PDB file of C-alpha atoms in Angstrom:
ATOM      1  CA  UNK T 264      23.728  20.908  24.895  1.00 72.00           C
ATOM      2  CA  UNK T 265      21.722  20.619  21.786  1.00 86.00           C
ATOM      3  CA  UNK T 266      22.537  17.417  20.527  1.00 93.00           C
ATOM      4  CA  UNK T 267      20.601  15.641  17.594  1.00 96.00           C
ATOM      5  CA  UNK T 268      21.068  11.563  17.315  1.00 96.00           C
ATOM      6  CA  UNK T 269      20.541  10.221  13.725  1.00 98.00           C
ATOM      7  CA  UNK T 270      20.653   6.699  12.723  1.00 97.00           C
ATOM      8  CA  UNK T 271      21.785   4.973  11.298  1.00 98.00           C
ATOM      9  CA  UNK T 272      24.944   6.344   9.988  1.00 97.00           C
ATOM     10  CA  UNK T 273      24.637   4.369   7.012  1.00 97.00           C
ATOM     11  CA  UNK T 274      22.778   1.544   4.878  1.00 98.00           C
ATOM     12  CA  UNK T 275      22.860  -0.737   2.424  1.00 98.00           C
ATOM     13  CA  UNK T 276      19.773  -1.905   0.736  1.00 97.00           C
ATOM     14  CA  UNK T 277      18.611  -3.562  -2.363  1.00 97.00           C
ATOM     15  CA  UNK T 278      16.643  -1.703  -5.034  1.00 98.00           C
ATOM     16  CA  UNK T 279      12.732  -2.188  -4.426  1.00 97.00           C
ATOM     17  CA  UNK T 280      12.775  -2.056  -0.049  1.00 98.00           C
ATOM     18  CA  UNK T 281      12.450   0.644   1.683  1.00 98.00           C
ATOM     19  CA  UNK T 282      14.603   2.370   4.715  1.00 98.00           C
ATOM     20  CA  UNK T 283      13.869   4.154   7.747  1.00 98.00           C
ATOM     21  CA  UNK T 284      16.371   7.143   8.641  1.00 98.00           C
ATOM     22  CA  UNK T 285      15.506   8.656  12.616  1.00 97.00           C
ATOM     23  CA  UNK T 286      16.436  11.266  13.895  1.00 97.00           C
ATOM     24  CA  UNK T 287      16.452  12.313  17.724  1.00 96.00           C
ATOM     25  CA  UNK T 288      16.733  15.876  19.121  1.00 94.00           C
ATOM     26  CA  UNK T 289      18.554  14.570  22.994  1.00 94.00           C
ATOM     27  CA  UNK T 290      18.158  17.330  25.316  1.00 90.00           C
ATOM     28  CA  UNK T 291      15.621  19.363  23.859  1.00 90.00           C
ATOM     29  CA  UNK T 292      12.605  19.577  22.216  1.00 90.00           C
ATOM     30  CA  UNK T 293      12.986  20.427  18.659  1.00 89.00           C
ATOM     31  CA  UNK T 294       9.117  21.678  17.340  1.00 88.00           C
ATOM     32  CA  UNK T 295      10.482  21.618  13.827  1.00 92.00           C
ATOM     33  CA  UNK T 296      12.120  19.717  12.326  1.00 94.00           C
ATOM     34  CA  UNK T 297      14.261  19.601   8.415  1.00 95.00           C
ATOM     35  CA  UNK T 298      15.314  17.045   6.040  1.00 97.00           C
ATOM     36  CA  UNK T 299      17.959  17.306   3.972  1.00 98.00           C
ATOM     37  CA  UNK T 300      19.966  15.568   1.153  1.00 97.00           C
ATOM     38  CA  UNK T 301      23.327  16.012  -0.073  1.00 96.00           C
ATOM     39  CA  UNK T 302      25.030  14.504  -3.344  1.00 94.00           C
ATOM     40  CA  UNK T 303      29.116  14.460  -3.496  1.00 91.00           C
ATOM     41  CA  UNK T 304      30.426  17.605  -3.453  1.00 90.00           C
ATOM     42  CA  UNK T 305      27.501  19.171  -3.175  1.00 93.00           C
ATOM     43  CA  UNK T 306      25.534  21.461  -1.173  1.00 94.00           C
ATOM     44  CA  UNK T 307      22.885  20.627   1.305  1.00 96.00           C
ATOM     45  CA  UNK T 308      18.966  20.825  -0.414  1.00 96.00           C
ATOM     46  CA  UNK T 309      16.264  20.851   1.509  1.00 96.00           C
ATOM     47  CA  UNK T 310      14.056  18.109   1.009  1.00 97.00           C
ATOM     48  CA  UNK T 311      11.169  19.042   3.683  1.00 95.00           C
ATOM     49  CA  UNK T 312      10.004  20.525   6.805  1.00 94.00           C
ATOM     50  CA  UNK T 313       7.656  18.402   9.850  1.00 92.00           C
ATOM     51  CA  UNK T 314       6.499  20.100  12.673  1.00 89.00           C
ATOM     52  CA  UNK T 315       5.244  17.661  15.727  1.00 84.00           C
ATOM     53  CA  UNK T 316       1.793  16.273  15.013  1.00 82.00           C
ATOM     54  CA  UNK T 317       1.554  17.934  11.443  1.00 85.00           C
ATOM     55  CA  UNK T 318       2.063  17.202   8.375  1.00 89.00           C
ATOM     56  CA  UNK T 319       5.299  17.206   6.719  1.00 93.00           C
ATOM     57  CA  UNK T 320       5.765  20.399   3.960  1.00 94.00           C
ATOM     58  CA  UNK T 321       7.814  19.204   1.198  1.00 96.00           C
ATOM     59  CA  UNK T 322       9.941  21.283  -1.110  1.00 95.00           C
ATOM     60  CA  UNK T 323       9.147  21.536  -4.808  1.00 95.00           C
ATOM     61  CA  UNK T 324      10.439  18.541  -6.636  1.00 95.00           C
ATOM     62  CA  UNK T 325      10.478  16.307  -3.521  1.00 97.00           C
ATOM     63  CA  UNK T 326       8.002  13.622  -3.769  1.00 95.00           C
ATOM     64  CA  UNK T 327       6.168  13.248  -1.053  1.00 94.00           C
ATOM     65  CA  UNK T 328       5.165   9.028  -1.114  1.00 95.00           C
ATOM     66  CA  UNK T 329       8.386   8.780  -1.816  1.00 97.00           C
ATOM     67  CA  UNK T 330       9.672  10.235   0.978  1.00 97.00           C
ATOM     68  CA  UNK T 331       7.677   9.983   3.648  1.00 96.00           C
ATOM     69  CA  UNK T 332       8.076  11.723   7.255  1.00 95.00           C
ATOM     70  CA  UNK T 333       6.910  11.376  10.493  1.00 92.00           C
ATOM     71  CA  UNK T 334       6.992  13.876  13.159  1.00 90.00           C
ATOM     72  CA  UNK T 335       4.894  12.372  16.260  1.00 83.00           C
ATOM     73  CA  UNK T 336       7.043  13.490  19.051  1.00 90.00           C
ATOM     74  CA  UNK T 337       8.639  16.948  19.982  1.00 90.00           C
ATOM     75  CA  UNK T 338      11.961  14.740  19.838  1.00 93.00           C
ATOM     76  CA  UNK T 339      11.611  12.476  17.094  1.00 94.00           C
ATOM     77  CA  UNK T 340      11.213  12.566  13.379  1.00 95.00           C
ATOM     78  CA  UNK T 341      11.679   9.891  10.851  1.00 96.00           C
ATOM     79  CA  UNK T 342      12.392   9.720   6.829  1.00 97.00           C
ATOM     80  CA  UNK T 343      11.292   6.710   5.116  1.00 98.00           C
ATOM     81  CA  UNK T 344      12.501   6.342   1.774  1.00 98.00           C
ATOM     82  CA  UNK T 345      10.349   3.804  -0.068  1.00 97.00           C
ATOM     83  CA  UNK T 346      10.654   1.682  -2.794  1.00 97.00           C
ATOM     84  CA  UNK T 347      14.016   3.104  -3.175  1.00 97.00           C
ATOM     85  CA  UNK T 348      16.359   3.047  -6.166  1.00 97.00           C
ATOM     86  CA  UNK T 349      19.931   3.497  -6.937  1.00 97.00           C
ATOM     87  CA  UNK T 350      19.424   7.327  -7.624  1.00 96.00           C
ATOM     88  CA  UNK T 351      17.937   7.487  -4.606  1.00 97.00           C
ATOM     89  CA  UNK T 352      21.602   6.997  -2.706  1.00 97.00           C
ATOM     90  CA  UNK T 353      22.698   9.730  -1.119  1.00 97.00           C
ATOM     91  CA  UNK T 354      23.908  11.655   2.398  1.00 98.00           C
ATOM     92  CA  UNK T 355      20.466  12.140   4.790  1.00 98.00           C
ATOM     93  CA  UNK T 356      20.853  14.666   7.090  1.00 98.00           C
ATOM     94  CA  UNK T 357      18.039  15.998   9.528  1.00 97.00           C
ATOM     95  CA  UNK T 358      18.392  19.300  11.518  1.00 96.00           C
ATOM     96  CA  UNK T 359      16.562  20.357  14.410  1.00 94.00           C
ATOM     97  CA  UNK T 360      14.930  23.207  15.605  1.00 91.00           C
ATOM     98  CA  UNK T 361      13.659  24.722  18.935  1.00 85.00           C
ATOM     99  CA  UNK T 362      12.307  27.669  17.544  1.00 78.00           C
ATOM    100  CA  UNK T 363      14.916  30.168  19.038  1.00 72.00           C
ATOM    101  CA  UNK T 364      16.902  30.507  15.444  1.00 76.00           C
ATOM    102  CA  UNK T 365      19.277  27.584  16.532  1.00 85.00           C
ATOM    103  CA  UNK T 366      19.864  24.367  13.955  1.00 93.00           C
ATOM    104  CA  UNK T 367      21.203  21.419  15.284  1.00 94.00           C
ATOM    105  CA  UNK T 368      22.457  19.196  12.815  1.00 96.00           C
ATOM    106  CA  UNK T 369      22.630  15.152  12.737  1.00 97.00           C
ATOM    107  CA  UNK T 370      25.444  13.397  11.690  1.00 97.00           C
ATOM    108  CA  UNK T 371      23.744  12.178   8.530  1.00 97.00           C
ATOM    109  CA  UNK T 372      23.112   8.510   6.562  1.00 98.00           C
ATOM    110  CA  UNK T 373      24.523   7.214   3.474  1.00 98.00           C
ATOM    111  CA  UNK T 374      22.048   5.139   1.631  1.00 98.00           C
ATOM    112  CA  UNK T 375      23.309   3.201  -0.941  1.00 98.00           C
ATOM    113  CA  UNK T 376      20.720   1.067  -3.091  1.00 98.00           C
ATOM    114  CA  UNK T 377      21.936  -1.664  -4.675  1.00 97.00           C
TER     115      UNK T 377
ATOM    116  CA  UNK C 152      44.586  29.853  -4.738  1.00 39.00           C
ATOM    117  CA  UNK C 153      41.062  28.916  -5.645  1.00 40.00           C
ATOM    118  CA  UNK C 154      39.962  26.656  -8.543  1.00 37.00           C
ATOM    119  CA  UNK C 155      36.012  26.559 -10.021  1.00 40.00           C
ATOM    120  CA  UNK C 156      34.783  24.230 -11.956  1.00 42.00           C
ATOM    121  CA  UNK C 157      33.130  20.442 -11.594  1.00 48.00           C
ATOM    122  CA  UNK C 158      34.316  20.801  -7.843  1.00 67.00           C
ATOM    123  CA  UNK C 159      33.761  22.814  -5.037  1.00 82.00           C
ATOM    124  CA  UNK C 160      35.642  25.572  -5.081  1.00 90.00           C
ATOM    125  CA  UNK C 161      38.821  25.322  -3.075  1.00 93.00           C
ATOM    126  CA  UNK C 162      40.812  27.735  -1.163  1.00 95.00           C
ATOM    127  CA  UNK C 163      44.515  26.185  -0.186  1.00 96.00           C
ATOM    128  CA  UNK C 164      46.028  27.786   3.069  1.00 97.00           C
ATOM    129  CA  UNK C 165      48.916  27.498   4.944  1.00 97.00           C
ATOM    130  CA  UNK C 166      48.731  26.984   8.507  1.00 97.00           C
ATOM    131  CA  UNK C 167      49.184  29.701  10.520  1.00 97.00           C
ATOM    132  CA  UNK C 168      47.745  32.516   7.661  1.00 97.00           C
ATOM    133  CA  UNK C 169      44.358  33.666   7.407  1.00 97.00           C
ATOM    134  CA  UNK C 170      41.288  32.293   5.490  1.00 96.00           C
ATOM    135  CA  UNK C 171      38.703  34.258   4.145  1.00 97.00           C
ATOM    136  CA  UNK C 172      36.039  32.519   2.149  1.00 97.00           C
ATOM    137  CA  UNK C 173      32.861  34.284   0.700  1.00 96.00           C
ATOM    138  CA  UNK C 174      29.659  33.825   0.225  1.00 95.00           C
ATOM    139  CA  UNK C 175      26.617  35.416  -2.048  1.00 93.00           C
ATOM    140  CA  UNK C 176      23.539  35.071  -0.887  1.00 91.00           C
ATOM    141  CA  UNK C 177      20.078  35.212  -2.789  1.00 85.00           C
ATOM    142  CA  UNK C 178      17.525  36.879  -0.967  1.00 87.00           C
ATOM    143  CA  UNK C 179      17.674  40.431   0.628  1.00 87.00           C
ATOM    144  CA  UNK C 180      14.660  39.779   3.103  1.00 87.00           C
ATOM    145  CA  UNK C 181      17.199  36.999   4.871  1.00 90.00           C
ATOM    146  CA  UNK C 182      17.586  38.365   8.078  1.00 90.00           C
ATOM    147  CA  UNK C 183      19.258  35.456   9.769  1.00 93.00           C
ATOM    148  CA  UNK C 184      22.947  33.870   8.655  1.00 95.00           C
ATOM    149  CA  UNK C 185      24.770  31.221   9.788  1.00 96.00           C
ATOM    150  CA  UNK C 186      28.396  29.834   8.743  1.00 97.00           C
ATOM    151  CA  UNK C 187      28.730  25.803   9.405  1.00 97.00           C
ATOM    152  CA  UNK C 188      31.763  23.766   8.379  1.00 97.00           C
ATOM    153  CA  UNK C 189      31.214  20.195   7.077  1.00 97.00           C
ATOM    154  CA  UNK C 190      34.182  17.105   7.888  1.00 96.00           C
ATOM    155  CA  UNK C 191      33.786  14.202   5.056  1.00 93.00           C
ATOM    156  CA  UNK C 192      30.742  12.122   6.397  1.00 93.00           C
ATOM    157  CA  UNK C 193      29.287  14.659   8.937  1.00 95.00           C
ATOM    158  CA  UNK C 194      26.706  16.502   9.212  1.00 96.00           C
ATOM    159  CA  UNK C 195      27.139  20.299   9.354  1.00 96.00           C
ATOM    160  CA  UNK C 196      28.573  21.968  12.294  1.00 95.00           C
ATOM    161  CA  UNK C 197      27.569  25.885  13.588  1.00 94.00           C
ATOM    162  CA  UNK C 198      30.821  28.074  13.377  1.00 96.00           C
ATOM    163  CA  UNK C 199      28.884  31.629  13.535  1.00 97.00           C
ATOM    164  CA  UNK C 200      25.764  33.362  13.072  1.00 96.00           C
ATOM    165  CA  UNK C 201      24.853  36.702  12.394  1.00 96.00           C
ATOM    166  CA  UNK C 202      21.455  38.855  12.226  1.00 95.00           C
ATOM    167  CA  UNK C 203      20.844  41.568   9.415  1.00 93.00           C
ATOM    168  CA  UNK C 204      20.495  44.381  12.083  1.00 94.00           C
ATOM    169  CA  UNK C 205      24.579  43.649  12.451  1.00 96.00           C
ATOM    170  CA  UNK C 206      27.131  43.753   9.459  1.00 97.00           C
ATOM    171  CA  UNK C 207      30.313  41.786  11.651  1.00 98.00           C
ATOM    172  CA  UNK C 208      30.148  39.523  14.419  1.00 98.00           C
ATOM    173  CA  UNK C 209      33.476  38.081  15.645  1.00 97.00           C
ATOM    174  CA  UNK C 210      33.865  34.374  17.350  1.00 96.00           C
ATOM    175  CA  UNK C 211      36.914  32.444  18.628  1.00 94.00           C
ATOM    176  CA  UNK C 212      39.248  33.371  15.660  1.00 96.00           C
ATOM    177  CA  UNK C 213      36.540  33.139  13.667  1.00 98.00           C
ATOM    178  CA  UNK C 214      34.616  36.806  11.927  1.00 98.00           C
ATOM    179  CA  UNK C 215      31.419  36.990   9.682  1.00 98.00           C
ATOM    180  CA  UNK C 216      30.979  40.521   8.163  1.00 98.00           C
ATOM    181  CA  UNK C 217      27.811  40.842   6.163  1.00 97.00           C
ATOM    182  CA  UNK C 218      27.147  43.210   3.297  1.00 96.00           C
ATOM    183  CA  UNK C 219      23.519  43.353   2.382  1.00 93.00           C
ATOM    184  CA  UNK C 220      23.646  45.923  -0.228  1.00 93.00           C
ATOM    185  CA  UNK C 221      25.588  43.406  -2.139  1.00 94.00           C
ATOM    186  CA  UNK C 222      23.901  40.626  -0.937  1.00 94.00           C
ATOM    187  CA  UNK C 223      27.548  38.974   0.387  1.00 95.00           C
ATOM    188  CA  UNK C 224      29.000  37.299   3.365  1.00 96.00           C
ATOM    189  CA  UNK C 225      32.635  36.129   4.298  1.00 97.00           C
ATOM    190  CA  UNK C 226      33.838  34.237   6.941  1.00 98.00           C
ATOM    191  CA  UNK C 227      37.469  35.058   8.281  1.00 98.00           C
ATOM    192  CA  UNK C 228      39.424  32.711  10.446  1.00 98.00           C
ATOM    193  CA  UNK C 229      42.506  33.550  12.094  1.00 98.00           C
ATOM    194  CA  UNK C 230      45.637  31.226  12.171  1.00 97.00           C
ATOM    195  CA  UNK C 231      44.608  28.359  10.197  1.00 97.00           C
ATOM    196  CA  UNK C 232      45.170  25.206  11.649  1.00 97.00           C
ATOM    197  CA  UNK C 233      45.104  21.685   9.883  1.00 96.00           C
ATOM    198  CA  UNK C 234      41.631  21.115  11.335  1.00 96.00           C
ATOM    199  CA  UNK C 235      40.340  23.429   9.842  1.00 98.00           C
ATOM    200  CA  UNK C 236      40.371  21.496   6.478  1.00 97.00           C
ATOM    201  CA  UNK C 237      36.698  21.011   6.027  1.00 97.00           C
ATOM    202  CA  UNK C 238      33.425  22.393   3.512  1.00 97.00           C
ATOM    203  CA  UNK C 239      32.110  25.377   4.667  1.00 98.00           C
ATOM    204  CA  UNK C 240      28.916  26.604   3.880  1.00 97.00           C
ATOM    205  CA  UNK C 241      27.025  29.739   4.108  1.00 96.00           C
ATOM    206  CA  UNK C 242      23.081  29.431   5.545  1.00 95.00           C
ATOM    207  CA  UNK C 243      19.938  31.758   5.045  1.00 94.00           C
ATOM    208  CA  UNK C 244      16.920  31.628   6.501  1.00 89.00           C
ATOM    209  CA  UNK C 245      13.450  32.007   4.582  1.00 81.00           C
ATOM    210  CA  UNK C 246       9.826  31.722   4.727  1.00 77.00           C
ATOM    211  CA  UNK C 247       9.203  29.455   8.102  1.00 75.00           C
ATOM    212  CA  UNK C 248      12.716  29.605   9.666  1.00 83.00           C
ATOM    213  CA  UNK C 249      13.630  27.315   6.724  1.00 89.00           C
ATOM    214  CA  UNK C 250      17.198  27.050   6.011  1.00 90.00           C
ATOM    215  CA  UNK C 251      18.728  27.368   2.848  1.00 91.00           C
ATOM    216  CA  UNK C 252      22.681  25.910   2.117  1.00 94.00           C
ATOM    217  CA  UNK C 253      24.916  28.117   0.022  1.00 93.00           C
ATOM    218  CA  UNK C 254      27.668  26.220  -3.018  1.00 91.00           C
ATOM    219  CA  UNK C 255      30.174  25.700   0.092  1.00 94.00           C
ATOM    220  CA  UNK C 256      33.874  26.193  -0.355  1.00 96.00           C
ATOM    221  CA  UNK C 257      36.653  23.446   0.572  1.00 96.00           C
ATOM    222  CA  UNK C 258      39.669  25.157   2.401  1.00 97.00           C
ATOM    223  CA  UNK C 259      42.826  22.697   2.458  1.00 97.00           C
ATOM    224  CA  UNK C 260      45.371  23.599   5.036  1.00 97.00           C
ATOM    225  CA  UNK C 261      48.826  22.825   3.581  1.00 96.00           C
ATOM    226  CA  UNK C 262      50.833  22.282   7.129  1.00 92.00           C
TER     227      UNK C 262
END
């Protein structure tokens, strides 16, 4: 059980567009839900938090029209990274939560901006 | 041995010994920890959790013990095997079950 789809595993797009990263909690309903980025050899840092029907809560530094989230369903939660840049490549990862002090990971996206 | 520097620290093993790798953690009200190991291009994968009200917690030849008046963690796992080659990373939890990523350690298993 617990099982959290993310897609897609990786892009390619050209400096200026923007990308949609989703992710998908499978068998269970995930009421939060985390976004995190992760540079080569590198830890994970959390980017923000969504819970269903609320507004995202974004970690200091993280821009927030930049990175925009969406959390309208207990199951799904999407990153759009807009207007992107080549700095902005990097691994995506979401995790999701039920509440019950379990994290299920994705298996992230590379974004590379070209 | 282990090497610091522009890269993540690395512990070489060889299969069949035991790996311990450690962790220091930042803030004492943490009450929730969790080990995950990390394959090139995944995303993190649970190992082992443990709760401050405990200070070892043992898995499938895998232990945590936890030391919070040092503020320290270490994962042990028994009889390395070559898949065990990964990043692992220590995990904290903070202010709204938010989880926080430790430096993460690279263990190589020489077969």
């Amino acid at each position: 059980g617990a099982v959290v789809s993310q897609h897609p595993s990786w892009v390619i797009c050209k400096s200026g567009t923007s990308v949609k990263i989703e992710c998908r909690s499978l068998d269970f309903q995930a009421t939060t839900m985390f976004w995190y980025r992760q540079f080569p050899k590198q830890s994970l840092m959390l980017m923000a938090t969504s819970n269903e029907g609320s507004k995202a809560t974004y970690e200091q530094g993280v821009e927030k029209d930049k990175f925009l989230i969406n959390h309208a369903s207990l199951t799904l939660s999407t990153l759009t990274v807009t207007s992107a840049h080549p700095e902005d490549s990097s691994f995506y990862i979401c995790s999701a939560s039920s509440g019950h002090g379990r994290y299920t990971f994705g298996s992230g996206t590379r974004l590379t901006v070209v | 041995g282990e090497s610091v520097g522009l890269h993540l620290p690395t512990l070489s093993v060889q299969e069949g010994d035991n790996s311990i790798i450690n962790c220091a953690y930042s803030n004492s009200a943490s009450d929730y920890f969790i080990w995950y190991k990390q394959e090139s291009g995944k995303g993190p994968q649970f190992i082992i959790d443990i709760r401050s009200n405990m200070d070892k917690r043992q898995g499938q030849r895998v232990t945590v013990l936890l030391n919070k008046t040092v503020k320290h963690l270490s994962l042990q796992i028994a009889a390395t095997q070559p898949g065990d080659s990964a990043v692992y990373f220590c995990a904290e939890t903070y202010g709204n079950n938010r989880l926080a990523f430790g430096k993460g350690n690279q263990v190589v298993v020489i077969p």
